[in-house]
Coordinates of C-alpha atoms in Angstrom, one line a residue:
M217 CA -7.6 -13.0 6.0
D218 CA -9.9 -15.9 6.3
F219 CA -12.6 -14.3 4.3
S220 CA -14.2 -17.6 3.2
R221 CA -15.2 -18.2 6.8
R222 CA -16.8 -14.8 7.2
Q223 CA -20.5 -14.4 7.6
L224 CA -22.6 -11.3 7.6
L225 CA -23.4 -9.7 10.9
A226 CA -26.4 -11.4 12.3
A227 CA -29.3 -9.8 10.6
G228 CA -32.8 -10.5 9.2
G229 CA -34.9 -12.3 11.7
S230 CA -32.1 -12.6 14.2
L231 CA -31.9 -8.8 14.4
G232 CA -35.0 -8.8 16.5
A233 CA -33.2 -10.6 19.2
A234 CA -30.2 -9.5 21.2
A235 CA -27.0 -10.1 19.3
L236 CA -25.4 -11.8 22.2
L237 CA -21.8 -12.6 21.6
S238 CA -20.0 -15.8 22.3
A239 CA -16.9 -14.2 23.7
C240 CA -15.0 -11.0 23.9
G241 CA -11.8 -10.6 22.1
G242 CA -13.1 -12.0 18.8
D243 CA -13.6 -15.7 18.1
G244 CA -10.2 -16.5 16.8
A245 CA -8.9 -17.8 20.1
A246 CA -8.7 -21.5 19.1
P247 CA -5.4 -23.1 20.1
A248 CA -2.8 -22.7 17.3
A249 CA -1.0 -25.5 15.6
G250 CA 2.2 -26.6 17.3
G251 CA 1.0 -27.6 20.7
S252 CA -0.8 -26.1 23.6
P253 CA -0.4 -22.4 24.3
R254 CA 2.0 -21.6 27.1
Q255 CA 2.5 -18.4 29.0
G256 CA 5.6 -16.4 29.1
G257 CA 8.3 -14.8 26.9
T258 CA 8.7 -11.6 25.0
L259 CA 7.7 -11.3 21.4
R260 CA 9.9 -9.0 19.3
I261 CA 7.8 -7.8 16.4
G262 CA 8.6 -5.4 13.6
A263 CA 6.2 -3.1 11.9
L264 CA 6.4 -0.4 9.2
G265 CA 6.4 3.3 10.1
R266 CA 8.0 6.7 9.5
P267 CA 9.0 9.3 12.1
S268 CA 7.1 12.0 10.2
A269 CA 3.8 10.1 10.6
I270 CA 4.1 9.1 14.3
T271 CA 1.0 9.5 16.4
R272 CA 0.1 8.5 20.0
D273 CA -3.5 9.5 19.8
P274 CA -5.9 6.5 19.5
H275 CA -8.4 8.7 17.8
G276 CA -5.9 10.3 15.5
T277 CA -4.9 9.3 12.0
Q278 CA -2.6 6.3 12.3
G279 CA -0.5 6.3 9.2
N280 CA 2.1 4.0 10.7
E281 CA 1.5 0.3 11.1
S282 CA 3.7 0.4 14.1
D283 CA 1.6 3.0 15.9
Y284 CA -1.6 1.2 15.0
L285 CA -0.2 -2.0 16.4
V286 CA 0.9 -0.3 19.7
I287 CA -2.5 1.5 20.1
A288 CA -4.5 -1.6 19.3
L289 CA -2.6 -3.6 22.0
V290 CA -3.2 -0.9 24.6
Y291 CA -6.8 0.1 23.9
D292 CA -9.9 -1.9 23.0
T293 CA -12.5 -1.1 20.4
L294 CA -16.2 -1.8 21.0
T295 CA -16.3 -4.5 18.4
A296 CA -13.7 -6.4 16.2
P297 CA -13.5 -8.4 13.1
G298 CA -14.6 -12.0 13.8
D299 CA -14.0 -15.4 12.4
K300 CA -17.4 -17.0 12.1
D301 CA -19.2 -13.6 12.2
N302 CA -18.0 -10.5 10.4
T303 CA -18.4 -8.4 13.6
V304 CA -18.0 -9.7 17.1
G305 CA -17.7 -8.0 20.5
R306 CA -14.5 -6.7 22.0
L307 CA -15.1 -4.1 24.8
A308 CA -18.9 -4.5 24.2
S309 CA -20.3 -7.9 25.1
A310 CA -23.5 -7.4 23.2
F311 CA -25.2 -5.0 20.7
T312 CA -28.9 -4.9 20.0
P313 CA -30.8 -2.9 17.4
S314 CA -34.3 -1.3 17.6
K315 CA -36.9 -2.5 15.2
D316 CA -36.3 0.4 12.9
L317 CA -32.6 -0.2 12.9
K318 CA -31.8 3.4 14.0
T319 CA -31.0 2.8 17.6
W320 CA -28.3 0.4 18.8
R321 CA -27.5 -0.4 22.4
F322 CA -24.0 -1.7 23.3
T323 CA -23.3 -3.4 26.6
V324 CA -19.9 -2.9 28.2
A325 CA -18.4 -6.2 28.9
E326 CA -18.6 -7.5 32.5
G327 CA -15.3 -7.0 34.2
A328 CA -13.8 -4.5 31.7
A329 CA -11.4 -2.3 33.5
F330 CA -8.6 0.2 32.7
H331 CA -5.0 -0.8 33.4
D332 CA -5.1 1.0 36.7
G333 CA -8.0 -1.1 37.8
T334 CA -10.8 1.5 37.3
P335 CA -13.9 -0.2 35.9
V336 CA -14.9 0.9 32.4
T337 CA -18.3 2.7 32.4
A338 CA -20.7 3.7 29.7
D339 CA -19.7 7.3 30.4
D340 CA -16.1 6.5 29.4
V341 CA -17.3 5.0 26.2
V342 CA -19.7 7.9 25.4
W343 CA -16.9 10.4 26.1
S344 CA -14.5 8.4 23.8
L345 CA -16.9 8.1 21.0
R346 CA -17.8 11.7 21.1
R347 CA -14.1 12.6 21.1
L348 CA -13.7 10.3 18.1
R349 CA -16.7 11.9 16.4
G350 CA -15.1 15.3 16.9
T351 CA -11.9 14.5 15.0
P352 CA -11.5 15.8 11.4
S353 CA -12.5 12.5 10.1
G354 CA -15.1 11.8 12.7
A355 CA -18.0 11.9 10.3
A356 CA -16.4 9.2 8.3
R357 CA -15.6 7.1 11.3
L358 CA -19.2 7.2 12.7
P359 CA -21.3 8.1 9.7
G360 CA -24.9 9.0 10.5
V361 CA -24.3 9.3 14.3
T362 CA -23.7 12.8 15.7
A363 CA -22.1 13.4 19.0
D364 CA -25.3 14.4 20.8
R365 CA -26.9 11.1 19.8
I366 CA -24.3 9.1 21.7
T367 CA -25.5 8.7 25.2
A368 CA -25.3 6.4 28.3
D369 CA -28.2 4.5 29.8
G370 CA -26.9 3.3 33.2
R371 CA -23.4 2.2 34.0
R372 CA -22.9 -0.4 31.2
T373 CA -25.2 0.6 28.3
V374 CA -24.2 2.9 25.5
V375 CA -26.9 4.1 23.1
L376 CA -26.1 5.2 19.5
V377 CA -28.9 6.7 17.4
S378 CA -28.3 6.9 13.7
D379 CA -30.0 9.5 11.4
Y380 CA -31.1 6.6 9.3
A381 CA -31.8 2.9 9.5
N382 CA -28.4 1.1 9.7
A383 CA -28.3 -2.7 10.0
E384 CA -24.5 -2.5 9.8
L385 CA -23.8 0.1 12.4
P386 CA -21.8 -2.3 14.8
L387 CA -19.5 -2.9 11.8
L388 CA -18.4 0.7 11.9
T389 CA -17.2 0.4 15.5
R390 CA -14.6 -2.2 14.6
L391 CA -11.7 0.1 13.7
T392 CA -10.9 3.1 15.8
T393 CA -13.5 3.2 18.6
F394 CA -10.7 3.0 21.2
V395 CA -11.9 3.8 24.7
L396 CA -10.1 6.0 27.1
K397 CA -11.1 7.3 30.5
K398 CA -13.7 10.1 30.5
G399 CA -12.0 13.5 30.6
T400 CA -8.5 12.4 29.6
A401 CA -6.6 15.6 28.7
D402 CA -4.9 15.7 25.3
K403 CA -1.5 16.2 27.0
D404 CA -2.1 12.9 29.0
I405 CA -3.0 10.8 26.0
P406 CA 0.5 9.2 25.4
G407 CA 0.4 7.7 28.9
A408 CA -3.3 7.2 29.4
P409 CA -4.3 3.8 30.6
G410 CA -6.2 1.6 28.2
T411 CA -8.4 -1.4 28.5
G412 CA -6.5 -3.7 26.1
P413 CA -4.6 -6.9 26.7
F414 CA -1.2 -5.1 27.1
K415 CA -0.2 -2.0 28.9
L416 CA 2.5 0.4 27.9
D417 CA 5.9 0.0 29.6
W418 CA 7.7 2.6 27.5
Y419 CA 7.6 4.3 24.1
R420 CA 10.5 5.9 22.3
D421 CA 10.4 7.3 18.7
G422 CA 8.0 4.8 17.3
N423 CA 9.4 1.8 19.3
A424 CA 7.6 0.4 22.4
R425 CA 7.6 -2.2 25.0
L426 CA 4.3 -3.5 26.4
L427 CA 3.5 -5.7 29.3
R428 CA 0.8 -8.4 29.7
N429 CA -2.4 -7.1 31.3
A430 CA -3.1 -10.1 33.6
H431 CA -6.6 -8.7 34.4
W432 CA -7.8 -8.2 30.8
H433 CA -11.5 -8.8 30.6
G434 CA -11.2 -10.7 27.3
G435 CA -9.4 -13.7 28.7
A436 CA -5.9 -15.1 29.1
V437 CA -3.0 -13.3 27.5
H438 CA -0.1 -15.6 26.9
L439 CA 2.9 -13.4 26.3
D440 CA 4.7 -11.6 29.2
A441 CA 5.6 -8.8 27.0
G442 CA 5.9 -7.5 23.4
E443 CA 8.5 -5.2 21.9
V444 CA 7.5 -3.3 18.8
T445 CA 10.3 -2.0 16.6
M446 CA 9.5 0.5 13.8
F447 CA 11.1 0.0 10.4
Q448 CA 11.0 2.5 7.6
S449 CA 11.1 -0.1 4.8
P450 CA 10.0 -3.6 4.2
Q451 CA 13.6 -4.5 3.2
A452 CA 15.0 -3.3 6.5
M453 CA 12.4 -5.2 8.4
A454 CA 13.0 -8.3 6.4
N455 CA 16.7 -8.1 7.0
A456 CA 16.1 -7.8 10.7
M457 CA 14.0 -10.9 10.5
L458 CA 16.5 -12.9 8.5
S459 CA 19.3 -12.0 11.0
G460 CA 17.2 -13.0 14.0
Q461 CA 16.8 -9.5 15.5
I462 CA 13.0 -9.8 15.6
D463 CA 10.6 -12.8 15.9
V464 CA 7.9 -11.5 13.5
A465 CA 8.0 -9.1 10.5
S466 CA 4.5 -7.8 10.2
N467 CA 2.9 -7.1 6.9
V468 CA 6.3 -7.3 5.2
G469 CA 5.1 -8.0 1.7
A470 CA 5.6 -10.4 -1.2
V471 CA 9.2 -9.6 -2.0
A472 CA 10.3 -10.5 1.5
A473 CA 8.2 -13.7 1.4
R474 CA 10.0 -14.7 -1.8
T475 CA 13.3 -14.1 -0.2
A476 CA 12.4 -16.0 2.9
K477 CA 10.9 -18.9 1.0
A478 CA 14.1 -21.0 1.0
R479 CA 14.7 -20.5 4.7
Q480 CA 13.8 -23.4 6.9
D481 CA 14.0 -21.3 10.0
I482 CA 11.3 -18.8 9.0
R483 CA 7.6 -19.4 8.5
I484 CA 5.6 -17.4 6.0
V485 CA 2.2 -16.6 7.3
R486 CA -0.3 -15.7 4.6
R487 CA -3.6 -13.8 5.1
P488 CA -5.3 -14.3 1.8
D489 CA -7.2 -11.4 0.2
D490 CA -5.9 -9.0 2.8
M491 CA -5.2 -5.7 1.1
A492 CA -6.8 -3.8 -1.7
M493 CA -4.4 -1.8 -3.8
P494 CA -6.7 0.3 -6.1
I495 CA -5.8 3.0 -8.5
V496 CA -8.1 6.0 -7.8
M497 CA -9.4 8.2 -10.5
R498 CA -11.1 11.5 -9.7
T499 CA -14.6 11.5 -11.0
S500 CA -15.9 15.0 -10.4
S501 CA -13.3 16.8 -12.6
G502 CA -10.1 16.4 -14.5
P503 CA -9.2 13.9 -17.2
F504 CA -11.0 10.9 -15.7
A505 CA -14.3 12.5 -15.1
D506 CA -15.8 10.9 -18.2
P507 CA -17.0 7.4 -17.3
K508 CA -15.8 6.2 -20.7
V509 CA -12.3 7.1 -19.7
R510 CA -12.5 5.3 -16.4
E511 CA -13.9 2.3 -18.2
A512 CA -11.0 2.4 -20.6
M513 CA -8.4 2.5 -17.8
K514 CA -10.0 -0.6 -16.3
L515 CA -9.9 -2.4 -19.6
L516 CA -6.3 -1.7 -20.4
V517 CA -4.8 -3.1 -17.2
D518 CA -3.5 -6.7 -17.3
R519 CA -4.6 -7.9 -13.9
E520 CA -3.0 -11.3 -14.1
A521 CA 0.4 -9.8 -14.9
M522 CA -0.1 -7.3 -12.0
V523 CA -0.7 -10.1 -9.5
A524 CA 2.1 -12.2 -10.9
Q525 CA 4.7 -9.4 -11.0
V526 CA 3.8 -6.9 -8.3
L527 CA 2.6 -9.5 -5.8
S528 CA 4.9 -12.3 -6.8
G529 CA 1.7 -14.4 -7.0
Y530 CA 0.8 -13.7 -3.4
G531 CA -2.6 -12.4 -4.2
T532 CA -5.6 -12.7 -6.5
V533 CA -7.2 -10.8 -9.4
A534 CA -9.9 -8.3 -8.5
N535 CA -12.9 -6.9 -10.3
D536 CA -13.1 -3.2 -9.4
I537 CA -15.3 -3.8 -6.3
L538 CA -14.0 -3.1 -2.8
G539 CA -14.8 -5.6 -0.1
T540 CA -13.9 -8.8 -1.8
G541 CA -13.9 -10.7 1.5
D542 CA -17.6 -10.0 2.2
P543 CA -19.7 -13.2 2.2
A544 CA -22.1 -11.2 0.0
Y545 CA -19.4 -10.2 -2.5
A546 CA -21.0 -10.5 -5.9
R547 CA -18.8 -13.1 -7.6
D548 CA -21.3 -13.5 -10.4
I549 CA -20.6 -10.1 -11.8
P550 CA -18.5 -10.9 -14.9
Q551 CA -14.8 -10.4 -14.4
R552 CA -13.5 -7.4 -16.3
R553 CA -10.6 -8.5 -18.5
R554 CA -8.0 -6.7 -20.6
D555 CA -9.3 -5.5 -24.0
L556 CA -7.0 -2.9 -25.6
G557 CA -9.3 -2.5 -28.6
A558 CA -12.3 -1.6 -26.5
A559 CA -10.1 0.6 -24.3
K560 CA -8.8 2.6 -27.3
K561 CA -12.3 3.0 -28.7
L562 CA -13.7 4.3 -25.4
L563 CA -10.8 6.8 -25.2
T564 CA -11.5 8.0 -28.8
D565 CA -15.2 8.3 -28.1
A566 CA -14.4 10.4 -25.0
G567 CA -12.0 12.6 -26.8
F568 CA -9.2 11.7 -24.4
D569 CA -6.0 13.6 -25.1
L570 CA -3.4 11.0 -26.0
S571 CA -0.8 13.7 -26.6
R572 CA -0.6 14.4 -22.8
T573 CA 1.3 12.6 -20.1
Y574 CA -0.7 11.8 -17.0
R575 CA 0.8 11.8 -13.6
L576 CA 0.1 8.7 -11.5
V577 CA 1.1 9.6 -7.9
T578 CA 2.1 6.9 -5.5
T579 CA 4.0 6.3 -2.3
E580 CA 6.2 3.6 -0.9
D581 CA 4.3 3.2 2.3
V582 CA 3.3 -0.4 1.5
A583 CA 5.4 -2.9 -0.3
G584 CA 4.2 -3.3 -3.9
L585 CA 2.3 0.0 -4.2
A586 CA 4.9 1.9 -6.2
E587 CA 5.6 -1.2 -8.2
S588 CA 2.0 -1.5 -9.2
A589 CA 2.0 2.1 -10.5
T590 CA 5.1 1.4 -12.6
L591 CA 3.7 -1.7 -14.1
F592 CA 0.4 -0.1 -14.8
A593 CA 2.2 2.8 -16.6
S594 CA 4.0 0.3 -18.8
Q595 CA 0.7 -1.5 -19.6
A596 CA -1.0 1.8 -20.4
R597 CA 1.6 2.7 -23.0
E598 CA 0.4 -0.3 -25.0
A599 CA -2.9 1.5 -25.3
G600 CA -1.2 4.7 -26.3
V601 CA -1.7 6.3 -22.9
K602 CA 1.4 8.0 -21.5
V603 CA 1.7 7.8 -17.7
E604 CA 4.4 9.2 -15.5
V605 CA 4.8 7.7 -12.1
V606 CA 5.4 10.2 -9.3
K607 CA 6.6 9.0 -5.9
Q608 CA 5.8 11.1 -2.9
E609 CA 7.0 10.7 0.7
S610 CA 4.2 9.5 3.0
G611 CA 3.5 12.8 4.7
A612 CA 3.3 14.7 1.4
F613 CA 1.2 12.0 -0.2
Y614 CA -1.5 12.2 2.5
Q615 CA -1.4 16.0 2.7
K616 CA -1.3 16.8 -1.0
T617 CA -2.7 13.8 -3.0
W618 CA -5.0 11.6 -1.0
L619 CA -8.6 12.7 -1.4
K620 CA -7.5 15.5 -3.8
G621 CA -5.5 14.0 -6.7
D622 CA -6.8 13.1 -10.2
F623 CA -4.9 9.8 -10.4
Y624 CA -3.2 8.0 -7.5
T625 CA -2.6 4.6 -5.9
N626 CA -4.0 3.7 -2.5
Y627 CA -4.5 0.8 -0.2
W628 CA -7.0 -0.5 2.3
G629 CA -6.6 -3.3 4.7
T630 CA -10.2 -4.0 5.7
N631 CA -11.7 -5.9 2.8
D632 CA -14.5 -8.0 4.4
S633 CA -17.3 -5.6 3.9
V634 CA -18.8 -4.0 0.8
V635 CA -20.9 -1.7 3.0
F636 CA -17.8 -0.5 4.9
F637 CA -16.3 0.9 1.7
A638 CA -19.6 2.2 0.6
S639 CA -20.0 4.2 3.8
K640 CA -16.4 5.4 4.0
T641 CA -15.4 6.1 0.4
L642 CA -18.2 5.8 -2.1
T643 CA -21.4 7.5 -1.0
T644 CA -22.0 11.2 -1.8
G645 CA -20.2 13.3 0.7
A646 CA -18.5 10.4 2.5
G647 CA -15.6 11.6 4.6
Q648 CA -13.0 9.6 2.7
N649 CA -14.6 9.7 -0.7
E650 CA -11.2 9.3 -2.5
A651 CA -12.5 9.7 -6.0
D652 CA -15.0 12.4 -5.2
W653 CA -17.7 10.2 -6.6
S654 CA -21.4 11.0 -6.5
D655 CA -24.0 8.7 -8.0
T656 CA -27.6 9.0 -7.1
A657 CA -28.4 5.4 -7.9
F658 CA -25.5 4.2 -5.8
D659 CA -26.6 6.3 -2.8
A660 CA -30.1 4.9 -3.1
A661 CA -28.8 1.4 -3.3
Y662 CA -26.7 2.0 -0.2
R663 CA -29.7 3.3 1.8
K664 CA -31.7 0.3 0.8
V665 CA -29.0 -2.1 2.0
L666 CA -28.8 -0.4 5.4
A667 CA -32.5 -0.3 5.8
T668 CA -33.1 -4.0 5.0
A669 CA -33.1 -6.3 8.0
D670 CA -33.8 -9.5 6.2
R671 CA -30.5 -11.1 5.3
T672 CA -31.5 -12.6 1.9
A673 CA -33.2 -9.4 0.8
R674 CA -30.1 -7.4 2.0
T675 CA -27.8 -9.6 0.0
A676 CA -29.8 -9.0 -3.1
A677 CA -29.8 -5.3 -2.5
L678 CA -26.0 -5.4 -1.9
R679 CA -25.6 -7.0 -5.3
G680 CA -27.3 -4.0 -7.0
L681 CA -24.9 -1.7 -5.2
Q682 CA -21.9 -3.7 -6.3
R683 CA -23.0 -3.7 -9.9
I684 CA -23.1 0.1 -9.9
E685 CA -19.7 0.3 -8.3
H686 CA -18.3 -2.1 -10.9
E687 CA -19.8 -0.2 -13.8
R688 CA -18.7 3.4 -13.1
S689 CA -16.9 4.2 -9.8
G690 CA -13.5 5.8 -9.7
Y691 CA -11.8 2.7 -8.5
L692 CA -9.6 0.5 -10.7
L693 CA -9.1 -2.4 -8.3
W694 CA -6.8 -4.8 -10.2
G695 CA -5.9 -7.2 -7.4
M696 CA -5.9 -8.2 -3.8
A697 CA -2.7 -8.7 -2.0
D698 CA -2.2 -11.4 0.6
G699 CA -1.1 -10.1 4.0
I700 CA 2.3 -11.6 4.7
D701 CA 4.0 -12.0 8.0
L702 CA 7.4 -13.7 8.5
A703 CA 7.7 -15.5 11.8
A704 CA 10.2 -17.6 13.7
P705 CA 9.2 -21.2 14.2
K706 CA 8.7 -20.6 18.0
V707 CA 5.9 -18.1 17.3
H708 CA 2.3 -19.5 17.4
G709 CA -1.2 -18.1 17.2
L710 CA -0.5 -15.2 15.0
P711 CA -3.8 -13.5 13.9
K712 CA -5.2 -14.3 10.5
L713 CA -8.0 -11.7 10.5
P714 CA -7.9 -8.4 8.6
G715 CA -7.8 -4.8 9.7
Y716 CA -7.9 -4.5 13.5
G717 CA -8.0 -8.3 13.7
R718 CA -4.4 -8.6 12.4
V719 CA -3.0 -6.6 15.3
Q720 CA -4.6 -8.6 18.1
L721 CA -1.8 -10.5 19.7
E722 CA -3.4 -11.8 22.9
N723 CA -3.5 -15.3 21.5
V724 CA 0.1 -15.4 20.4
W725 CA 2.4 -17.6 22.4
L726 CA 6.0 -18.7 22.2
A727 CA 7.2 -22.3 22.2
P728 CA 10.2 -23.1 24.5

């Protein structure tokens, strides 16, 4: 991810004016290196996924990278990650706040239409957002906005009213606000027309073929078609890439990059600072409820070794604060470093039971995740803490461990906003509060950030929020992994943005 280029969503004085957007489809449409974009060809792209986690619902839980890729190509979200600005328009061409920052008006882009030619209306967007809000994780996806406060004002204006001032509300519409036709029945979802740059040709067991939408409102789409192949392991996907069966191995991981490094016929595309891979400690109960214990765990990890060994150097050391790509990320907060003496003292002071063995649960969904757990367990032993690594299959992990466990690994691919993580995972009662953390001072700091329109003042408030997170949250964030794609030399224009940005392929083109 090109986080260094990120800027905060236009705020402060600029919030009083319409946040008109330069273009739909993000602002990463500059011609790629290697010549001028040309139209034509079929891109064969591999992505990770498991049959047990397949979903076709754009408002469902997309545990598979392959499903997320297909859905993101067929459907548009209201906004998207941007290059110069953190949030830019996608299906919405503009978004404008009220003075009190509670009401936001989104304008549907001129010319936006479904794949069957039907124009997209505000009613379609309202219906889709209400449907999204009605999912089990709807409150986390649109926090502060209830379904009855999502309304249409005319054919092209959608109005969202928040329960509280929220200067960052458009940022929350970047991920899964995929828009379908109003009234689409659940049984029709798999074949429902979208508004995105590609339309579905066929889908079989996680694999799909998509055709160019020549009438996409966001501009020219270069590829004639894309073929998505689901792989159950990074190794299998890397092997397919090395043998020429696919043109791109998406998010394939550091081990594959190391293998491909010597190959002249394969490019390694790095998206720095792309993925957070924290260890989550439950704060409300269990062995990590004592802040001194959590602090000890953060002090016993050797972060440099984790980056070097788990990520093969394709990453950077982190400091227990999520959202490292945010332009307002507090780099002046002192980096936490390994201190076994201090860790042991904290554990003693907390009365931590060193005779027990603690289970660290992980999954192999993402390359490096299980390896990080194993290396951490090894490092913990040097402080006298016995850790047993338990690997769970993806479905079991998300059903039994995620949001519930005392001690587990996790990953997040959207790291360009501190506020995003605060709203989703850290405030009291947040829908995806993975550590079950509740901190009155943190909640107050979060509200202050959202209610502050002035950019400078908001950055200062955001620092206070990060300081609290660094001091006592349930996240041990040891490092940031680069996003890594492997690509054939003929592939140009691959996205370098995070999250939803990384799966936008409308600017990809193939050299002859």
